[in-house]
Coordinates of C-alpha atoms in Angstrom, one line a residue:
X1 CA 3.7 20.3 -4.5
X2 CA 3.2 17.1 -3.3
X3 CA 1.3 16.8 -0.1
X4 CA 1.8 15.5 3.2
X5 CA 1.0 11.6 4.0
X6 CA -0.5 11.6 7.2
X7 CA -0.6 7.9 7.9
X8 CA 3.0 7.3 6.9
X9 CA 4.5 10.4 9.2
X10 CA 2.0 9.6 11.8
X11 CA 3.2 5.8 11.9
X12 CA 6.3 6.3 11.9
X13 CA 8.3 5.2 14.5
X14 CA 5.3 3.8 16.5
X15 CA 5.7 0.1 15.9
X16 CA 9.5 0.3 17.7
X17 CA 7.8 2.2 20.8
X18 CA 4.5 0.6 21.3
X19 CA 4.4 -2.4 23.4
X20 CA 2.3 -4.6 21.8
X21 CA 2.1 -3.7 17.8
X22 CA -1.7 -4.3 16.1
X23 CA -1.1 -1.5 13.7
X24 CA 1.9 -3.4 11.3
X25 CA 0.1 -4.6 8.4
X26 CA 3.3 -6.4 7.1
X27 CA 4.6 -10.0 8.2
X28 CA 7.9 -9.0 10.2
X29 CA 10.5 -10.5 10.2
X30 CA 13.7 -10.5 12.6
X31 CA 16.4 -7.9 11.5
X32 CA 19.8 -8.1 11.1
X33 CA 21.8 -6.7 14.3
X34 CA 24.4 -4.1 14.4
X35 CA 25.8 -2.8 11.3
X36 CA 24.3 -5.8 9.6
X37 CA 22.8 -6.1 6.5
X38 CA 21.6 -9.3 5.6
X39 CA 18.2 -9.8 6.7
X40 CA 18.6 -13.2 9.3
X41 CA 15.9 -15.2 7.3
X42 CA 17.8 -14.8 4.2
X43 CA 21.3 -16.0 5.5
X44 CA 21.2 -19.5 4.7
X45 CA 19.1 -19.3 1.5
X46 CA 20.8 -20.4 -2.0
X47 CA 21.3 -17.7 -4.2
X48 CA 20.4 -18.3 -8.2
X49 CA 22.4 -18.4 -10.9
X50 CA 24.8 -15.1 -11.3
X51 CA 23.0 -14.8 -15.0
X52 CA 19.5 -15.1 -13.5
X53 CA 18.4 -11.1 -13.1
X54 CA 15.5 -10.2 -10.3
X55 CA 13.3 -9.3 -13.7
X56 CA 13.3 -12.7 -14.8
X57 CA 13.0 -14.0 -11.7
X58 CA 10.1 -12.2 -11.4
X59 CA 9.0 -12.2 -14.8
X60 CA 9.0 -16.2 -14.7
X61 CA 6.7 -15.5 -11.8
X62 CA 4.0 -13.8 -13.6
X63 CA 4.5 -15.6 -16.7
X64 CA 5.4 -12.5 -18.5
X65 CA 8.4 -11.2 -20.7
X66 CA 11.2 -9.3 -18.6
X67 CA 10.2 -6.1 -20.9
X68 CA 6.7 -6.2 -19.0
X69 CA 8.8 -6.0 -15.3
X70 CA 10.4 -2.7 -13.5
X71 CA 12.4 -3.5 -10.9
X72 CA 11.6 -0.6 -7.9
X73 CA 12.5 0.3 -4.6
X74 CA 9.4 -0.7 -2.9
X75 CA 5.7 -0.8 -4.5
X76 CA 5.1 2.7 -3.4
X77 CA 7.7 3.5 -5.8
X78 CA 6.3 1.4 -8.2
X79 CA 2.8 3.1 -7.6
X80 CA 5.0 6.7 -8.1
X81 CA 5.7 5.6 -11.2
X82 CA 2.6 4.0 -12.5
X83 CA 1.1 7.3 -11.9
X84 CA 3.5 9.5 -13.3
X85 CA 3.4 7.0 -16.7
X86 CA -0.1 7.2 -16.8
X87 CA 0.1 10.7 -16.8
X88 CA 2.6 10.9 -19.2
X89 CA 1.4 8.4 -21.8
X90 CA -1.6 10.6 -22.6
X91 CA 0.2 12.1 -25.8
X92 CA -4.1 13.6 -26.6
X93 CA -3.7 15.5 -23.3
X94 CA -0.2 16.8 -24.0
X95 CA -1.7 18.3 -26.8
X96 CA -4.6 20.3 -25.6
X97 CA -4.7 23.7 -23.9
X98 CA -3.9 23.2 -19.9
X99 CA -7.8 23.8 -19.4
X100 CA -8.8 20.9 -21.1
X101 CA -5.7 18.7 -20.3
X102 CA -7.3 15.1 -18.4
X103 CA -5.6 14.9 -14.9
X104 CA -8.1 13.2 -13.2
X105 CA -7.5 10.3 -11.0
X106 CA -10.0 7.6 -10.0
X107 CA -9.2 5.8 -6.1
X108 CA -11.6 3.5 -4.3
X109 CA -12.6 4.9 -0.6
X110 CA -11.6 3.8 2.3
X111 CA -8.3 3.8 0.8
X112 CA -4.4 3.3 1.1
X113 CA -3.9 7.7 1.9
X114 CA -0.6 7.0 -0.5
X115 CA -2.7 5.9 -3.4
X116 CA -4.4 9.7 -3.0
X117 CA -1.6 11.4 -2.3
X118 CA 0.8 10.6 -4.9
X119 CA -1.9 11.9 -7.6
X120 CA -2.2 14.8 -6.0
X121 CA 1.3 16.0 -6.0
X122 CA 1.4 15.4 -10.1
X123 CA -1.4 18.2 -9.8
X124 CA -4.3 15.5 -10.5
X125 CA -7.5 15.6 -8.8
X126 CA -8.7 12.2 -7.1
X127 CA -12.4 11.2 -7.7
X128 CA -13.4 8.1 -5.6
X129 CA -15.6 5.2 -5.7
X130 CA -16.5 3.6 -2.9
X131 CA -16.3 -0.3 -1.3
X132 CA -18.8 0.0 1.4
X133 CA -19.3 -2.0 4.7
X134 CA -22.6 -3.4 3.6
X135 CA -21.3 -6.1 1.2
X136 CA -18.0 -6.6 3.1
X137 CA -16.1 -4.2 0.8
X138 CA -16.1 -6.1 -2.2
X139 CA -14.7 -5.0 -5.4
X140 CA -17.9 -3.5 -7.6
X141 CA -16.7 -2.9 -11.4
X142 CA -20.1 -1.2 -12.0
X143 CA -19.3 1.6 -9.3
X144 CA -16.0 2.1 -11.0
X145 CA -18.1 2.6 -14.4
X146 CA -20.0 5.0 -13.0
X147 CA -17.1 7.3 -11.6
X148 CA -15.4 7.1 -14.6
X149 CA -15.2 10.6 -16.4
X150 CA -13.7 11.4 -20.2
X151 CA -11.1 13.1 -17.4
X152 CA -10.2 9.7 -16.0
X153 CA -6.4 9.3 -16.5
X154 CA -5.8 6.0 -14.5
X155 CA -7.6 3.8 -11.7
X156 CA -6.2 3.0 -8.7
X157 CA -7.5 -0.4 -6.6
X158 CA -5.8 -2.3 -3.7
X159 CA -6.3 -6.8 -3.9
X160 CA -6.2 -7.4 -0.9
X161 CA -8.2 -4.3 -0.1
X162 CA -6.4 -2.2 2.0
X163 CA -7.8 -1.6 4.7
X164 CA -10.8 -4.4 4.9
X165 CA -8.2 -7.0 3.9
X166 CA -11.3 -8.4 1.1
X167 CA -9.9 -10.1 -1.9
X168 CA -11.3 -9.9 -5.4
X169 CA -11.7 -12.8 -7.3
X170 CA -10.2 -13.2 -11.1
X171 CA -13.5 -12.2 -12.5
X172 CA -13.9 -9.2 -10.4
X173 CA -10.6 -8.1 -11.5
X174 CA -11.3 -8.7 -15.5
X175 CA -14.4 -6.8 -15.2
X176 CA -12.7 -3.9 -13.7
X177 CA -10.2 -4.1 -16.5
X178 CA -12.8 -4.3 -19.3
X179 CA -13.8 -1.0 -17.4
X180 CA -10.5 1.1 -17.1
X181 CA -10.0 -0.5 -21.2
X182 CA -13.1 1.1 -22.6
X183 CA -11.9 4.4 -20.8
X184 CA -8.9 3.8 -22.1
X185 CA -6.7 4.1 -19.0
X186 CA -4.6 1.9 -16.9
X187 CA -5.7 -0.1 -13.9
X188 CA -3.3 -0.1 -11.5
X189 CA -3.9 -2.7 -8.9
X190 CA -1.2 -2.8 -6.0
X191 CA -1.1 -6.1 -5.0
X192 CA 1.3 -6.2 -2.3
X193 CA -1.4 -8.5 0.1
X194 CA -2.5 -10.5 -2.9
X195 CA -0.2 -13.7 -1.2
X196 CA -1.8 -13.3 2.0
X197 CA -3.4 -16.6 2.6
X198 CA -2.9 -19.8 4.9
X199 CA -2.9 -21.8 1.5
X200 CA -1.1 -21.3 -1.6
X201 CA -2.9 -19.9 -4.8
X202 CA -1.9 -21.0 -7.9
X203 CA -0.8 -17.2 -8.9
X204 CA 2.6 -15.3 -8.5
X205 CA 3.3 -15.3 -5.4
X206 CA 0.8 -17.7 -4.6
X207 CA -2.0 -15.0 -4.5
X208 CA -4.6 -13.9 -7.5
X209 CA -3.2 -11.3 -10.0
X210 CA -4.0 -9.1 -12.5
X211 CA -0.9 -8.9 -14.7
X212 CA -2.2 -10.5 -17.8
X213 CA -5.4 -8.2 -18.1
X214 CA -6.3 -6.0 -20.2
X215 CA -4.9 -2.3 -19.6
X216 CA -3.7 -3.7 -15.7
X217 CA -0.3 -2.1 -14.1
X218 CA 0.4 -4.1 -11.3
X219 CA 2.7 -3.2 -8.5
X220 CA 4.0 -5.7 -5.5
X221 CA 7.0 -5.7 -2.9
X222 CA 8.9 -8.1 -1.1
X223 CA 7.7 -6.0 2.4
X224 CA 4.2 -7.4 3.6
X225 CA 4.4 -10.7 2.7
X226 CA 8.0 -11.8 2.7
X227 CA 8.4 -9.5 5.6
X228 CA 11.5 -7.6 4.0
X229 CA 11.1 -4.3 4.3
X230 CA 14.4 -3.6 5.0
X231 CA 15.3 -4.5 1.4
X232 CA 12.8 -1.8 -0.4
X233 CA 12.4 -3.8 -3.1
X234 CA 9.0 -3.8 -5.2
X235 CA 8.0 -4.0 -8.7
X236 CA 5.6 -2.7 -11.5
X237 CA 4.1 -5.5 -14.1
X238 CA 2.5 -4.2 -17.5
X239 CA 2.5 -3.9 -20.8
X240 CA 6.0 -3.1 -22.3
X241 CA 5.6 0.5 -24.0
X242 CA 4.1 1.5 -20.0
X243 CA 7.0 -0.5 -17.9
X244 CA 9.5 1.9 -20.7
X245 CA 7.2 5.3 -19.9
X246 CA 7.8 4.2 -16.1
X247 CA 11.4 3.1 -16.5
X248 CA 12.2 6.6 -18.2
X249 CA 10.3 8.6 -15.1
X250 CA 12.4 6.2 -13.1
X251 CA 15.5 7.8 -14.2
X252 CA 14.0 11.6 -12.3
X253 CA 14.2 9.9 -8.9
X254 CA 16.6 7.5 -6.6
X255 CA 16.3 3.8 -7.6
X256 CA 16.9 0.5 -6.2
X257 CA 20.2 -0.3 -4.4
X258 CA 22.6 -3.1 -5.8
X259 CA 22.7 -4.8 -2.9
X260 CA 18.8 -5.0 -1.9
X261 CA 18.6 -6.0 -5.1
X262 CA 21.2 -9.1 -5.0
X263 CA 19.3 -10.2 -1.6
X264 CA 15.9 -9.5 -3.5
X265 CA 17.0 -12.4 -6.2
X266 CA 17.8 -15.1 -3.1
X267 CA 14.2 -14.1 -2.0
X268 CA 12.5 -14.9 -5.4
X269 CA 14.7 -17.9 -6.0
X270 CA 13.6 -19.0 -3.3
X271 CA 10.3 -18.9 -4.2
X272 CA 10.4 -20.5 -7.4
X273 CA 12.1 -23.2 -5.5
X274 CA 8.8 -23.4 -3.4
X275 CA 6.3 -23.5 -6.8
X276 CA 8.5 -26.0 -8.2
X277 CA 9.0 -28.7 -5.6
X278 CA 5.8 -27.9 -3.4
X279 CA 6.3 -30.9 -1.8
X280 CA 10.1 -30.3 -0.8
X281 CA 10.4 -29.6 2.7
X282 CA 13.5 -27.5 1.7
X283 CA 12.2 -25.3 -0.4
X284 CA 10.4 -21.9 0.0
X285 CA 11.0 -21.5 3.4
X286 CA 9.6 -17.9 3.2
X287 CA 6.4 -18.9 1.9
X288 CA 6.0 -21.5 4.1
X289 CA 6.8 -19.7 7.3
X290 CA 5.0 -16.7 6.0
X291 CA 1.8 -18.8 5.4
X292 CA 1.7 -21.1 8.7
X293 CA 1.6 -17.2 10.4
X294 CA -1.3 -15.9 8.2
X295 CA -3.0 -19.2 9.2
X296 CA -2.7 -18.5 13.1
X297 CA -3.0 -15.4 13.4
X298 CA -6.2 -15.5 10.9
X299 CA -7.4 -17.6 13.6
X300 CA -6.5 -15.5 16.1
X301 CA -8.1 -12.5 14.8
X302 CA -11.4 -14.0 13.5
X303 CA -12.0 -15.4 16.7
X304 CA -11.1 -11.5 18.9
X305 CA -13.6 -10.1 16.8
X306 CA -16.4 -12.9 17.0
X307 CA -16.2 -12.8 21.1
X308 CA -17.1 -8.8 21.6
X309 CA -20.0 -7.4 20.7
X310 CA -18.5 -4.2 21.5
X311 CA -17.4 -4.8 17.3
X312 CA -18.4 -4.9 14.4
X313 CA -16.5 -5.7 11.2
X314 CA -15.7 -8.3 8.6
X315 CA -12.5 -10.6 8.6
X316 CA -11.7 -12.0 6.1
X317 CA -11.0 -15.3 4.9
X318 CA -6.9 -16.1 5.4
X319 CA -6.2 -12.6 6.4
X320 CA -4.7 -11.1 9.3
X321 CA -6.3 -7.3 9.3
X322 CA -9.5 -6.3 9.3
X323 CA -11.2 -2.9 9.3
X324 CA -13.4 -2.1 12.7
X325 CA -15.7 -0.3 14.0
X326 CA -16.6 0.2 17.8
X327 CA -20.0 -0.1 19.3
X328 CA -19.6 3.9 21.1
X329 CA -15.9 5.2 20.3
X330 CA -14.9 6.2 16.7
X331 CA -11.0 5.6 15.5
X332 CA -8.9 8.0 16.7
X333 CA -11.0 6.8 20.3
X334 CA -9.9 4.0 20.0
X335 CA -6.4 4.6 18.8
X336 CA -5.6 7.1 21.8
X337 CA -7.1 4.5 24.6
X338 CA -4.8 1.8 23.3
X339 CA -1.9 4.2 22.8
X340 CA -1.8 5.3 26.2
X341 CA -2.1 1.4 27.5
X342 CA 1.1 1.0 24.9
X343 CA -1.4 -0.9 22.2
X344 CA -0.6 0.3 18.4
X345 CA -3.5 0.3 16.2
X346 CA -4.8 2.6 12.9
X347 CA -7.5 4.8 13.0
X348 CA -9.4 5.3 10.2
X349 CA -9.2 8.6 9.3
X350 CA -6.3 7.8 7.5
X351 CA -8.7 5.7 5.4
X352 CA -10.7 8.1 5.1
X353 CA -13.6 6.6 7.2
X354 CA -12.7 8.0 10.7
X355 CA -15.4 5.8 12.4
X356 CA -13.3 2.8 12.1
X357 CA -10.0 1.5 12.5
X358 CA -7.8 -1.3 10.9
X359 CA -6.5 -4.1 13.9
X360 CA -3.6 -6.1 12.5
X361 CA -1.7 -8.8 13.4
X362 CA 1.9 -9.1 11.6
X363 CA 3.6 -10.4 14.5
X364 CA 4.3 -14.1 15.3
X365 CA 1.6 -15.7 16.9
X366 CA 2.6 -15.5 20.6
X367 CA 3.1 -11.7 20.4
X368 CA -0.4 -11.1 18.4
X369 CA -2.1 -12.7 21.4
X370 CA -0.4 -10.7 24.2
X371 CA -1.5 -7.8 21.7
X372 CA -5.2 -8.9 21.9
X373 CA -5.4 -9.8 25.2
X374 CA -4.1 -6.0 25.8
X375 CA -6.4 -4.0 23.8
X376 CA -9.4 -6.5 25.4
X377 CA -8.6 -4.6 28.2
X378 CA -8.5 -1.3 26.8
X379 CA -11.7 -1.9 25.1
X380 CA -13.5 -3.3 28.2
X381 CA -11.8 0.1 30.1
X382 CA -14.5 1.8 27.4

């Protein structure tokens, strides 16, 4: 039923064997060793108050009532369960003959494979709408109007965009909500690179959301930018009757362990240490060390792709991936060349734009360089 993911069976494993790793989209962090379990950038933080939940840690985050949070085990859970409630909220559909039943689902291309995927194992076909190269990728509400269908059952966008790394501005966002409202579907917008940035927004996380819009799911983990993987913890923002459609899915699959969860809560505590006492040295330490290695390796990645002309491609502002394309070699080219000198990067085909490939740098700053210098070399080798 469902199908396979490419990217994530293709990926997996590689980041541990490669030598230098460009293909990590996700700010790593060091891991505990042995048999333990507590991640080492979380041992010394505080943890909050024993009657402060992870909801309304996060709920306090995005300004929103604990009824509009669903605690998951990582934001492609979350987007598993935005679907399946999207799906399962259209009461109109249930109701029709199976011919006429809406199971349509509209992704922007190039595109997280995931986000297709998932979909597509419910039995939905994916329509797409495309963020083209020639304006940088950029969000286009207008494109998503016209690939909307009476079918439509939900639309799926990344902010960041994933795999360009573009981020769409507040107005952008409520003009693609206005959209997915008139059609009356949800907007799901995973936003688990929204926080990447040098400098702090003022939103949750400190990156640009789209909880508070009309019809918008949105879905975020403490993985990419926290660097916590190991925790698989995520969540899904919306609307209260769609985060009790999710939460009943929720109960067909495995959820969130206990103690992720109790490790998630020193996380966000931490972080609404860092919003309320910005200037407080002490505080957010993840956000702070999280940011200062957006900021350098930004640098260092603007300034690879500006010195070959062997590229071409668009990084953008505060972010440390971009999606490129080679002068003469197409993705998987490039990804084979740089595999065999022990260089991990992405081709695109698992964007599904196979002349391209995302370059990303979510190690520290001293192991992103060795990783550039390295795949210089393969790409001179060309």
């Amino acid at each position: 039923m469902f199908p396979d993911i490419e990217y994530l069976e293709w990926i997996t494993g590689r980041p541990e064997r490669a030598d230098h790793d460009l293909g990590s989209s996700d700010l790593r962090r060091r891991r505990p060793e042995g048999e333990g379990v507590v991640p080492p950038a979380l041992e010394d933080l505080p943890a909050p108050p024993s009657d402060v939940g992870l909801d309304a840690l996060l709920a306090d985050a995005y300004g929103v009532g604990t009824e509009n949070v669903l605690v998951t085990a990582g934001a492609t859970h979350a987007n598993f369960l935005a679907v399946a409630a999207a799906f399962d909220g259209d009461e109109e559909a249930a109701d029709d003959d199976e011919e006429s039943r809406r199971e349509r689902v509209l992704v922007e291309k190039p595109g997280y494979e995931p986000l297709t995927a998932t979909p597509q194992g419910f039995g939905a076909t994916v329509d797409r709408f495309r963020r083209t190269p020639d304006d940088d990728y950029a969000l286009d509400p207008d494109r998503i109007a016209g690939a909307v269908t009476d079918a439509t059952r939900c639309i799926t966008v990344t902010n960041r965009h994933n795999p360009s790394g573009r981020l769409s501005d507040r107005e952008t966002l409520t003009a693609a909500s206005r959209v997915a409202e008139d059609a009356g579907v949800p907007l799901l917008v995973d936003e688990v690179y929204a926080p990447f940035d040098g400098e702090r927004g003022d939103g949750p996380l400190g990156g640009p959301t789209a909880a508070d819009l009309p019809n918008a799911v949105v879905t975020n983990s403490l993985t990419k930018f926290h660097g916590l993987g190991s925790l698989q913890v995520g969540w899904l923002v919306a609307d209260e009757s769609f985060v009790e459609r999710a939460r009943s899915v929720g109960f067909h699959v495995p959820g969130v362990a206990g103690p992720s969860v109790a490790l998630a809560r020193r996380a966000l505590h931490d972080e609404r240490r860092r919003s309320e006492a910005p200037a407080d040295a002490d505080a957010g330490r993840l956000d702070g060390d999280s940011r200062a290695r957006i900021a350098e390796n930004h640098d260092l990645l603007a300034s690879f792709v500006a010195d070959r002309d062997d590229l071409h491609g668009f990084v953008a502002p505060g972010c440390t991936y971009g999606f490129l394309a080679h002068e003469s070699a197409d993705g998987d080219e490039i990804a084979e060349a740089a595999w065999e000198a022990g260089v991990l990067v992405v081709p695109g085909r698992f964007f599904a734009d196979a002349d391209r490939f995302r370059l990303s740098l979510g190690r520290d700053p001293s192991a992103a360089r060795a990783g550039l210098d390295a795949f210089g070399d393969v790409l001179d080798s060309l």
